[in-house]
XYZ file of C-alpha atoms in Angstrom:
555
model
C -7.829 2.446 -13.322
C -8.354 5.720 -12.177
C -5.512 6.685 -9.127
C -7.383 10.168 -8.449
C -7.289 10.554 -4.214
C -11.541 11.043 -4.434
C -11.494 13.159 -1.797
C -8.910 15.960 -1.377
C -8.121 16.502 2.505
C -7.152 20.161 2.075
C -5.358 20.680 5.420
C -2.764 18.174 4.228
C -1.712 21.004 1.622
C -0.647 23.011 4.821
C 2.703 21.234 5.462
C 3.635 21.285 1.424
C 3.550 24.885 1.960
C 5.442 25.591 5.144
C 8.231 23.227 3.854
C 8.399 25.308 0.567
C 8.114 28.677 2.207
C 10.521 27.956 4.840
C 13.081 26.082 2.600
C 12.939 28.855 -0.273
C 13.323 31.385 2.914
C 16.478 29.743 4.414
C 17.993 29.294 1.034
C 17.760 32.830 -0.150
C 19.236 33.981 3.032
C 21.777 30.988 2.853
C 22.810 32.738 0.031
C 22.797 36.494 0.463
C 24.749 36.135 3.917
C 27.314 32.925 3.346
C 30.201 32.407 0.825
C 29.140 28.501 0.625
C 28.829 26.951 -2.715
C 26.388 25.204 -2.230
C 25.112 25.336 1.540
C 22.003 27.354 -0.185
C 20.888 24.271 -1.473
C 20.519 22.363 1.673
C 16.641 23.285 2.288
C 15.647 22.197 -0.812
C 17.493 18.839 -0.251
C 15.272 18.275 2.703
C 11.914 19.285 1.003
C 12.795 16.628 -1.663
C 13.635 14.109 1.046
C 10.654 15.032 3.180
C 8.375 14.590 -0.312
C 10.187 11.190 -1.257
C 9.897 10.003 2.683
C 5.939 11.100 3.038
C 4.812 11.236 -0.217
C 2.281 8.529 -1.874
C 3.355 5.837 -4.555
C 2.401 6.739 -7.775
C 2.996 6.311 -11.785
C 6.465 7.664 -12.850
C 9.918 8.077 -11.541
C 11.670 10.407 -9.478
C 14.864 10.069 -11.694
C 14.337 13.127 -13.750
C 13.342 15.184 -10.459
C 16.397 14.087 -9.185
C 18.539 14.262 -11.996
C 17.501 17.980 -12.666
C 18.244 18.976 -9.112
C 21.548 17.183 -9.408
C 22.408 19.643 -12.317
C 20.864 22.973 -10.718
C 23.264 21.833 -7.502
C 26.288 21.793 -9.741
C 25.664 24.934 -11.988
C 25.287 26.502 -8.537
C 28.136 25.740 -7.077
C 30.000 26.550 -10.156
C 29.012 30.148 -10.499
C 29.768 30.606 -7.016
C 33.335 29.139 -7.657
C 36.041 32.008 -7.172
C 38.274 30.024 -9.437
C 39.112 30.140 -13.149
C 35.429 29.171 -15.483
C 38.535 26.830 -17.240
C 39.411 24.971 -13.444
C 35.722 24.283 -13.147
C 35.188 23.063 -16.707
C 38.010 20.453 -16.160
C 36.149 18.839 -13.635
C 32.753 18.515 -15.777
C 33.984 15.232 -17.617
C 34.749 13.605 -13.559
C 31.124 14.479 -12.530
C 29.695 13.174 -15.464
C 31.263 9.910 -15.146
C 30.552 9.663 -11.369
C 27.088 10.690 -12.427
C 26.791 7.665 -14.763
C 27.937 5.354 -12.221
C 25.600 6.466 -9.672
C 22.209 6.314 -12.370
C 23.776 2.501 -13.312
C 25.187 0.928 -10.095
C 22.565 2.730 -7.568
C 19.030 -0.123 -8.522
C 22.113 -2.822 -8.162
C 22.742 -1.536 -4.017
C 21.503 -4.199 -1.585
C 19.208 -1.287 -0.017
C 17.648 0.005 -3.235
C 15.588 -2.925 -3.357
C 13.600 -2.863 -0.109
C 13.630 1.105 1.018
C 13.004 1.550 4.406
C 9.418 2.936 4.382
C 8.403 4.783 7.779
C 4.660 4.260 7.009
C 5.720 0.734 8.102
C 6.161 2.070 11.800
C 3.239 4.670 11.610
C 0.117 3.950 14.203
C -3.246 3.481 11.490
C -6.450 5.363 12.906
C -8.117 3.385 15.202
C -10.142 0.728 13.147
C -14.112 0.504 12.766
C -16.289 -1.857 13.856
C -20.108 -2.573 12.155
C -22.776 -2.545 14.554
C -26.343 -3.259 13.797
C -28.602 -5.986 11.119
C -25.922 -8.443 10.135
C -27.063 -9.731 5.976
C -27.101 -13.248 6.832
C -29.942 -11.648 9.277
C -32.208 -10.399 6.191
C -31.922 -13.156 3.713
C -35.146 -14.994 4.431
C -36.693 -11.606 4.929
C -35.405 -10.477 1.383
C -36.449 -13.914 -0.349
C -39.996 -13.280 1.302
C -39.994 -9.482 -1.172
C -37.733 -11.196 -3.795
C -38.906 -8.012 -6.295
C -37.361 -5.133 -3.757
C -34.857 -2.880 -5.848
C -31.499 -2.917 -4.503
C -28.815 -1.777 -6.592
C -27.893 -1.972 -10.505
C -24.286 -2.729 -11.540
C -22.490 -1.820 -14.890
C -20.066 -4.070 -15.626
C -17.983 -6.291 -18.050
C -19.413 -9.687 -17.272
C -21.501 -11.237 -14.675
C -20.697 -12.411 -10.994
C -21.684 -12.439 -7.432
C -22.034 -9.109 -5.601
C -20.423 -9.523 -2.337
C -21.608 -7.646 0.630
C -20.415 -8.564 4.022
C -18.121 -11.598 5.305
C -18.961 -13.613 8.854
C -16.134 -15.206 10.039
C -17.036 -16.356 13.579
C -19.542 -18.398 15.563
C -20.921 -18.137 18.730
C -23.272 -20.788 18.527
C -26.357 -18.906 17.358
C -25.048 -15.937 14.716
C -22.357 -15.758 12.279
C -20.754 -12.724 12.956
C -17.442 -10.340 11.763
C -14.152 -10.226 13.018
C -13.299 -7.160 9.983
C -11.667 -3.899 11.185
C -11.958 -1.200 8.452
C -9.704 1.241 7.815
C -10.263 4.447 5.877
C -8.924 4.971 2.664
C -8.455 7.265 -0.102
C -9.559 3.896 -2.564
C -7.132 1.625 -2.524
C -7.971 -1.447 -1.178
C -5.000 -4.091 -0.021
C -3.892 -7.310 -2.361
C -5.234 -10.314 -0.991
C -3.443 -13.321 -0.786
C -3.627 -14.828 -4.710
C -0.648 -13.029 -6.560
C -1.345 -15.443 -9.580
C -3.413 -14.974 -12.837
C -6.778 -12.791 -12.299
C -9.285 -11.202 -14.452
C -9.769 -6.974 -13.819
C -13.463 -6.037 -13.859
C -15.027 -2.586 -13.511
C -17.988 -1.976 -12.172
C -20.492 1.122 -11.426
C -22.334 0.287 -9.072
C -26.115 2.511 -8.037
C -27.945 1.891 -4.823
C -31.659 2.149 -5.006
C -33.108 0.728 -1.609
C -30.244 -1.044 -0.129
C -30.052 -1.079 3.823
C -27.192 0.029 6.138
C -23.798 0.825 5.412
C -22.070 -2.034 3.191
C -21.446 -1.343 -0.389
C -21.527 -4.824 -3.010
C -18.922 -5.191 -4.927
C -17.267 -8.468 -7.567
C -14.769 -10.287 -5.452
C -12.048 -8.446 -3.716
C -12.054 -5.104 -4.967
C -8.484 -3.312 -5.593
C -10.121 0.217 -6.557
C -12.825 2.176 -5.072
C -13.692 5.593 -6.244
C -16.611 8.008 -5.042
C -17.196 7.170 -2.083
C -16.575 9.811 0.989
C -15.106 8.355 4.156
C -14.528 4.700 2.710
C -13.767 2.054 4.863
C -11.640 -1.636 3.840
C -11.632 -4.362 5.476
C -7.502 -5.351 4.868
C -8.340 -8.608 5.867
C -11.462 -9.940 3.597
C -11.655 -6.486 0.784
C -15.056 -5.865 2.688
C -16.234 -2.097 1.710
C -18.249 0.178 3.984
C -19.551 3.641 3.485
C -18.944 6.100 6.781
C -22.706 6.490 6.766
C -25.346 5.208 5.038
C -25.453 6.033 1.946
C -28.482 7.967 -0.108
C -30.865 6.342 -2.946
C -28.851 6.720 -6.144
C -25.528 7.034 -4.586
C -23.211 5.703 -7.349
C -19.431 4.714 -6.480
C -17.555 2.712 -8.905
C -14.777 -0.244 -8.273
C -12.202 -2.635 -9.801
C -11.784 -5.859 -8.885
C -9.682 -9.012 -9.434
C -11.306 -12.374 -10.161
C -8.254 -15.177 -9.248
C -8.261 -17.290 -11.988
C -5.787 -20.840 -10.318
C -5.226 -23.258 -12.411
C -6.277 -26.949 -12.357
C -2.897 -27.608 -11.346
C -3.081 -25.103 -8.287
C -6.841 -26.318 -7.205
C -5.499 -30.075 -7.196
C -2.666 -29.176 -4.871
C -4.473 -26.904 -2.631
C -3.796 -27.273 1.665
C -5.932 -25.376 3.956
C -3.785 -22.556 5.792
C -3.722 -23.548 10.029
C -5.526 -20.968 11.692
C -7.573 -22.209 14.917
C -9.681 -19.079 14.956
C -11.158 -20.404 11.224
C -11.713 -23.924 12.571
C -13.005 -22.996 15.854
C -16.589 -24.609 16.792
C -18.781 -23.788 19.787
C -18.924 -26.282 22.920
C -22.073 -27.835 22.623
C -23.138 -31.359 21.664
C -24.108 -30.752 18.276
C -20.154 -30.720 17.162
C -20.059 -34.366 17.137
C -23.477 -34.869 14.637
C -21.717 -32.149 12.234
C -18.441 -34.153 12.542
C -19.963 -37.153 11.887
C -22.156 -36.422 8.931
C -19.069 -34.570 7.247
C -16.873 -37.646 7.819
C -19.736 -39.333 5.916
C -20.093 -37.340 2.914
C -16.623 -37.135 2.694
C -15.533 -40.662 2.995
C -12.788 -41.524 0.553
C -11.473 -38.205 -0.169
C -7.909 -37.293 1.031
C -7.136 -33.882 -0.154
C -8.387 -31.143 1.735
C -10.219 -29.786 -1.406
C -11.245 -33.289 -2.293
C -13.185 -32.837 1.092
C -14.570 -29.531 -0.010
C -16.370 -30.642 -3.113
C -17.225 -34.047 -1.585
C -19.143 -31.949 1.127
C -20.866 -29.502 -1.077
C -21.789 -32.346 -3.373
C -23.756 -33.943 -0.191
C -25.588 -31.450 0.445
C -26.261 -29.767 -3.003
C -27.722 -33.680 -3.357
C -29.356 -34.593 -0.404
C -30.905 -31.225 0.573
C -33.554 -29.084 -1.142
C -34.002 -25.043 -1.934
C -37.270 -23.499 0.185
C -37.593 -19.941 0.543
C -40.485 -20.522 2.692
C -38.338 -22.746 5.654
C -37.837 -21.080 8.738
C -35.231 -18.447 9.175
C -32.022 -18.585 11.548
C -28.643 -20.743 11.693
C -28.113 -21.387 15.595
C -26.316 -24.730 16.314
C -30.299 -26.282 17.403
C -31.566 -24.830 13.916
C -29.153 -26.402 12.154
C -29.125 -29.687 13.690
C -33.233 -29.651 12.816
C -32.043 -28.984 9.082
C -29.372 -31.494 9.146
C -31.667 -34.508 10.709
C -35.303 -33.399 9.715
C -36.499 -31.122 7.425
C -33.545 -31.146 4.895
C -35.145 -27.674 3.238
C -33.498 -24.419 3.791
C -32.403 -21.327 2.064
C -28.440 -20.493 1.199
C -28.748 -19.435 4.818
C -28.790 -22.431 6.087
C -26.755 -24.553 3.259
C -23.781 -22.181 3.741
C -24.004 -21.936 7.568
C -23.959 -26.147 7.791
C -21.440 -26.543 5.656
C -19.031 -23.872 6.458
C -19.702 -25.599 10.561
C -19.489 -28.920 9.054
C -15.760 -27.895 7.192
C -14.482 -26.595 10.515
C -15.069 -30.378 11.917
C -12.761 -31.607 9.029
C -9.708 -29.122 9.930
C -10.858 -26.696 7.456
C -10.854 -22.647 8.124
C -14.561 -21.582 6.714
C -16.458 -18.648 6.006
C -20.001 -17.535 5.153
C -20.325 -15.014 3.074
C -23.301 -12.304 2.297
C -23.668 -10.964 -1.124
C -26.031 -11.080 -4.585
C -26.647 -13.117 -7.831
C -25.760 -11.132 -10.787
C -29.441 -9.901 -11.357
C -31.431 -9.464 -14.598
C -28.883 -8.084 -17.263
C -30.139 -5.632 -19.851
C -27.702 -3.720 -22.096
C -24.291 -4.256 -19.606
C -26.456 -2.916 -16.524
C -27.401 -5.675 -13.741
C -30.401 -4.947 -11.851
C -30.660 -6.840 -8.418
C -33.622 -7.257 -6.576
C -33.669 -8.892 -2.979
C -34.806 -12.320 -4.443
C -30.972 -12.306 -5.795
C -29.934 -12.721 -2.710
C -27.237 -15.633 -1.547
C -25.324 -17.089 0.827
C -21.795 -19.208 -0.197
C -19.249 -20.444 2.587
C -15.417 -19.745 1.302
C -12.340 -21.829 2.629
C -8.621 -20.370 3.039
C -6.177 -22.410 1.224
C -2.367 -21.211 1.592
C -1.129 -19.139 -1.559
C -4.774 -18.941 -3.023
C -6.849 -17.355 -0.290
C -10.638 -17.587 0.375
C -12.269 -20.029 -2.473
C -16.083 -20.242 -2.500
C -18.343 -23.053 -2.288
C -22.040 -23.262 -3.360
C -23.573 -26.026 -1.298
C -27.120 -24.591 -2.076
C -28.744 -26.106 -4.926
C -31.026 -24.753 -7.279
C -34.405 -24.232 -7.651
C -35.251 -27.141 -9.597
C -33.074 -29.313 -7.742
C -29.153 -30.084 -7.248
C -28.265 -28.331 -10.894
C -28.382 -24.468 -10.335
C -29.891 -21.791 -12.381
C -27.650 -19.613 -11.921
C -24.448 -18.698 -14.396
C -21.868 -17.824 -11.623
C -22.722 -21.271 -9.159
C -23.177 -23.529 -12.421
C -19.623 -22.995 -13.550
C -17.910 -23.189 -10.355
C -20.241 -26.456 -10.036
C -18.625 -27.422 -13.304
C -15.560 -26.982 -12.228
C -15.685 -28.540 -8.899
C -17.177 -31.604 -10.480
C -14.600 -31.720 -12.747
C -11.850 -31.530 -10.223
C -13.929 -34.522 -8.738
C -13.291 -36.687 -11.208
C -9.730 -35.772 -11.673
C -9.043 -36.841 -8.177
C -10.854 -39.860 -9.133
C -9.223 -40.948 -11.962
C -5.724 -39.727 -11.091
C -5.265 -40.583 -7.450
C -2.079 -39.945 -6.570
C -0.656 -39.566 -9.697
C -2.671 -35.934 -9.702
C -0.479 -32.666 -10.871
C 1.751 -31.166 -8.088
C 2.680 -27.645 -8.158
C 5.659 -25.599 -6.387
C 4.518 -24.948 -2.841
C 2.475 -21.302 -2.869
C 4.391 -18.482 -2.886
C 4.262 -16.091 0.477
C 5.637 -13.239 1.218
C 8.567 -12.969 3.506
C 8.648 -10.675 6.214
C 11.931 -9.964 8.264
C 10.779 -9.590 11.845
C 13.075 -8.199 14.869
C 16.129 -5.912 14.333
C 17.092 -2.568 15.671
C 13.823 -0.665 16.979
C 12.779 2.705 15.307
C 13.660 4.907 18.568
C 17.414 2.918 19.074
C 17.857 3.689 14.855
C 17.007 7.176 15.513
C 19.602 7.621 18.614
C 22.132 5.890 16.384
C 21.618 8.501 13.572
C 21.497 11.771 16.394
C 24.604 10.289 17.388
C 26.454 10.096 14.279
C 25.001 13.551 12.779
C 26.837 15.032 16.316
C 30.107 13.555 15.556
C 29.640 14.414 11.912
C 29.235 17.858 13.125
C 32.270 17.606 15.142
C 34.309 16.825 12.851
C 33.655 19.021 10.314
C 34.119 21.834 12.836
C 37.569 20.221 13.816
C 38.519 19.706 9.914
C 36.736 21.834 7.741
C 38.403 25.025 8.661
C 41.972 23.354 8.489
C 41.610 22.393 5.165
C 39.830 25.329 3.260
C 43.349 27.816 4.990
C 45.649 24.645 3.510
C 43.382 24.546 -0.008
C 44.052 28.385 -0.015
C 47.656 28.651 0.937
C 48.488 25.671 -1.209
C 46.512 27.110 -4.669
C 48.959 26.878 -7.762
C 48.076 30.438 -9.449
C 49.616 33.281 -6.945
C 46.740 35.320 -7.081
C 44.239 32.848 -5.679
C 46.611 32.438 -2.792
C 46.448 35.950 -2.697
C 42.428 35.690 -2.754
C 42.603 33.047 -0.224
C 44.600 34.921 2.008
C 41.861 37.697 1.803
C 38.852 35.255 2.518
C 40.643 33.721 5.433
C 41.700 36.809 7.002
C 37.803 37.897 6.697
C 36.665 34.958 8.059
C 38.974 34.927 10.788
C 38.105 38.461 11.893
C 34.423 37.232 11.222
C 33.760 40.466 8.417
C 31.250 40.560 6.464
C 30.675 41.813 2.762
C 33.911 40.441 1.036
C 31.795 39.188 -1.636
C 30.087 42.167 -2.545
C 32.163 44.583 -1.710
C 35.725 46.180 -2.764
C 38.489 45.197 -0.353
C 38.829 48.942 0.165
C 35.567 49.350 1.389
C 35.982 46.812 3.764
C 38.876 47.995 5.258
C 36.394 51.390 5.470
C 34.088 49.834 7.616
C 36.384 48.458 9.902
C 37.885 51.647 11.168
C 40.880 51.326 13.930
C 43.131 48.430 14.164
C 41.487 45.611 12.054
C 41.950 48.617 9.080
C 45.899 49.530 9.840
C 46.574 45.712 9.630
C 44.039 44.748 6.383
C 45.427 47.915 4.396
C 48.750 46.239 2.800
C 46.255 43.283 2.490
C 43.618 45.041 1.301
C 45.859 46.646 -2.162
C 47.191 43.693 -3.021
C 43.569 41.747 -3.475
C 42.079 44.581 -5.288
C 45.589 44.720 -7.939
C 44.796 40.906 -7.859
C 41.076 41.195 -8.773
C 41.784 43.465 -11.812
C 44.908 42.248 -12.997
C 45.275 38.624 -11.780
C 48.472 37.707 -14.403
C 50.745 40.034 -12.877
C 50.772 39.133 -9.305
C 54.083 37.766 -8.610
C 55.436 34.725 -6.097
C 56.321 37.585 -3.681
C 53.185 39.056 -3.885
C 51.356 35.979 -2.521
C 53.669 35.363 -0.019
C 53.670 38.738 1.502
C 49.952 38.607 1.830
């Protein structure tokens, strides 16, 4: 899939610039004003940190980068080397080898696997709420105009659009809990790590209300759309505003595909705020008709199918019964009328699931539509409501407890197989009881909680960047005058003795500049004590093999 950022933010370039100018600035004066190998350097280390720290993941590897700046480093500080081009050579063969070491035994480190990541303590933008017409609102009204033009969709095969996802009661509306976030089109994985189908999809509004954009299961790509919003939680997409007739975005999704194996092993994850029911006496008519179509079935998704079996069977399809899915109209589907829309077939049976222990869902979205050369035109007829049930280590599965037009078999591709497949893992409760397959309990994802807090890690490293400072201070000095007093060939000691007693004096130029002239800018007593100095580095520069032992030691 595409990993183009749609929408380039172009006050983000702002920083990228400032670092560069400013490092390239500090490193060319680095280097006109210092005698440090490789001090110059330090600038562009931190731009490469800062773009490795706040930079976005991406294809590729930073090996190269790295390796390349590894090698400019070196070069550097070997034509800035006052010693012999053969010294420096004999150390090439030592730096490749450490070199080696560090590309091979640096992925084996315990911390190379799990990088600290700082985006992990950032604060997100506030998140966005959705206020106005909830979907589960307009699906009698859309099954009353079933021929309104929606949307069309281009894609690989066909499935159910999804549009919005209700998550809590209150007794008379299913409503959402999501929070979106912006992004630049990535959407979060959801919980199923396991085997999946990729589908692409190009999707075209043409008349559909308010702000949520359909899209095939839980998206993992979104491109073209301006100020998109994600719900991390459900994959939920929402436009900023809403959108124009013939906007076109497009997206890429992942369809889980468990196996048997998985389904027959499935437990619901515990979370009270799925199972929660409103106080009101109808809880104990939906508890009592879902111990009833359930009777005999022990698994949690033996429970599932059991109860969309009931009332796929003992319920009919009627576009034409009243609208709404409040606890009273429910209970007046439930004991009387027994005809509803997927309104009401997904609203009793995701209530009736939360009686059995079961965290439910209703969810908003389309039938495939009317396919004609790859493109998928839906009309507000195609409209549908499925409830979904969170099982640990396979997330939300759906459920179709609405039946079909014609009765409990459904005419529609996407429902009939996952019918099919339900009533299949029916029977294979049936006949295997509990000699069924087991799997390895679902895999989760492991998150180390607690340890040292970002502000007391910070402090720690202040603190040991000061008494890294101090010591160099303290030892640095100390051992460049015993590297250049101690330096086997006399006229480097005789060099050395020449750099320290510049640096000592704190005088400038004694790279650039003849030790003569030096001593000619320094009139006065620094001059009558550098002269005898002063001759000896010069005969030492221009004819370095005939500087004696005295030599050095005088100077």
């Amino acid at each position: 899939p595409d990993q183009r950022v749609d929408e380039p933010e172009p006050p983000l370039l702002v920083l990228v610039h400032t670092l560069v100018w400013v490092a390239a600035t500090a490193g060319a004066e680095t280097l006109n004003r210092t005698e440090t190998r490789i001090a110059a350097v330090v600038p562009a280390l931190v731009v490469f940190g800062a773009a490795l720290v706040l930079g976005v993941d991406g294809p590729g590897s930073n090996i190269a980068v790295a390796g390349v700046l590894f090698t400019v480093v070196a070069a550097l500080a070997l034509l800035r080397d006052g010693r012999s081009p053969a010294w420096s050579l004999a150390g090439v063969p030592a730096a490749a080898v450490l070199a080696a070491l560090a590309v091979l035994a640096g992925p084996l480190l315990p911390v190379a696997a799990q990088p600290y990541n700082p985006r992990d303590d950032a604060d997100l933008p506030p998140p966005g709420r959705v206020d106005g017409v909830s979907p589960l609102d307009r699906v009698s009204a859309w099954l009353q105009i079933p021929d309104r033009e929606l949307f069309t969709v281009e894609a690989d095969r066909p499935l159910n659009w999804r549009l919005a996802v209700l998550d809590r009661y209150d007794g008379v509306r299913w409503t959402s809990s999501a929070r979106f976030r912006p992004t630049g089109g990535t959407v979060p994985e959801g919980e199923w790590q396991g085997a999946a189908d990729v589908v692409h999809q190009k999707v075209t509004l043409d008349g559909l209300p308010g702000t949520w954009l359909p899209a095939a299961e839980r998206p993992e790509r979104v491109t073209g759309v301006r100020g998109l919003g994600v719900d991390p939680g459900s994959g939920v997409l929402l436009a900023a505003a809403e959108p124009a007739e013939g906007f076109t975005y497009e997206v890429t999704s992942r369809v889980p595909k468990p196996s048997k194996e998985d389904l027959l092993a499935a437990t619901p994850v515990r979370d009270p705020a799925l199972t929660d029911f409103p106080d009101g006496p109808q809880e104990r008519l939906f508890r009592r008709l879902a111990q009833q179509a359930t009777q005999g079935a022990d698994a949690p998704i033996e429970q599932a199918y059991r109860l969309q079996s009931h009332l796929r069977t003992n319920a009919s399809y009627d576009v034409t019964a009243p609208p709404g899915h409040s606890l009273k109209g429910l209970e007046f589907f439930l004991r009387t009328t027994h005809r509803g829309t997927s309104e009401q077939f997904a609203s009793a049976f995701a209530l009736m699931a939360r009686t059995l222990g079961l965290p439910s869902r209703v969810v908003v979205g389309f039938r495939p539509g009317e396919e004609s050369g790859g493109v998928y035109r839906v009309r507000s007829g195609h409209v549908i409501a499925w409830a979904e049930i969170k099982f640990a280590g396979l997330g939300w599965r759906p459920f179709y407890p609405t039946p079909g037009r014609s009765g409990a078999k459904d005419d529609h591709e996407v429902v009939s197989s996952a019918i099919e497949e339900s009533e299949e893992l029916e029977g294979e409760f049936a006949r295997g009881g509990s000699e069924r397959p087991k799997t390895s309990p679902p895999r989760t994802t492991a998150e180390t909680q607690g340890g040292a807090s970002p502000w007391t890690m910070a402090a720690a490293a202040a603190a040991a960047l000061l008494v890294a400072y101090g010591a160099a201070v303290a030892v640095l000095p100390w051992w460049r005058r015993r590297r250049r007093r101690r330096a086997e060939a006399p006229g480097q000691r005789v060099l050395g003795a020449w750099r320290q007693a510049c640096d000592d004096l704190g005088l400038r130029g004694g790279q650039t500049l003849t030790a003569a002239d030096v001593v000619a800018r320094h009139p006065g007593d620094i001059s009558a004590h550098l002269q005898p100095l002063a001759e000896i580095s010069n005969f030492v520069r221009y004819a370095p093999d005939a500087v004696t032992d005295e030599a050095a030691t005088a100077a």
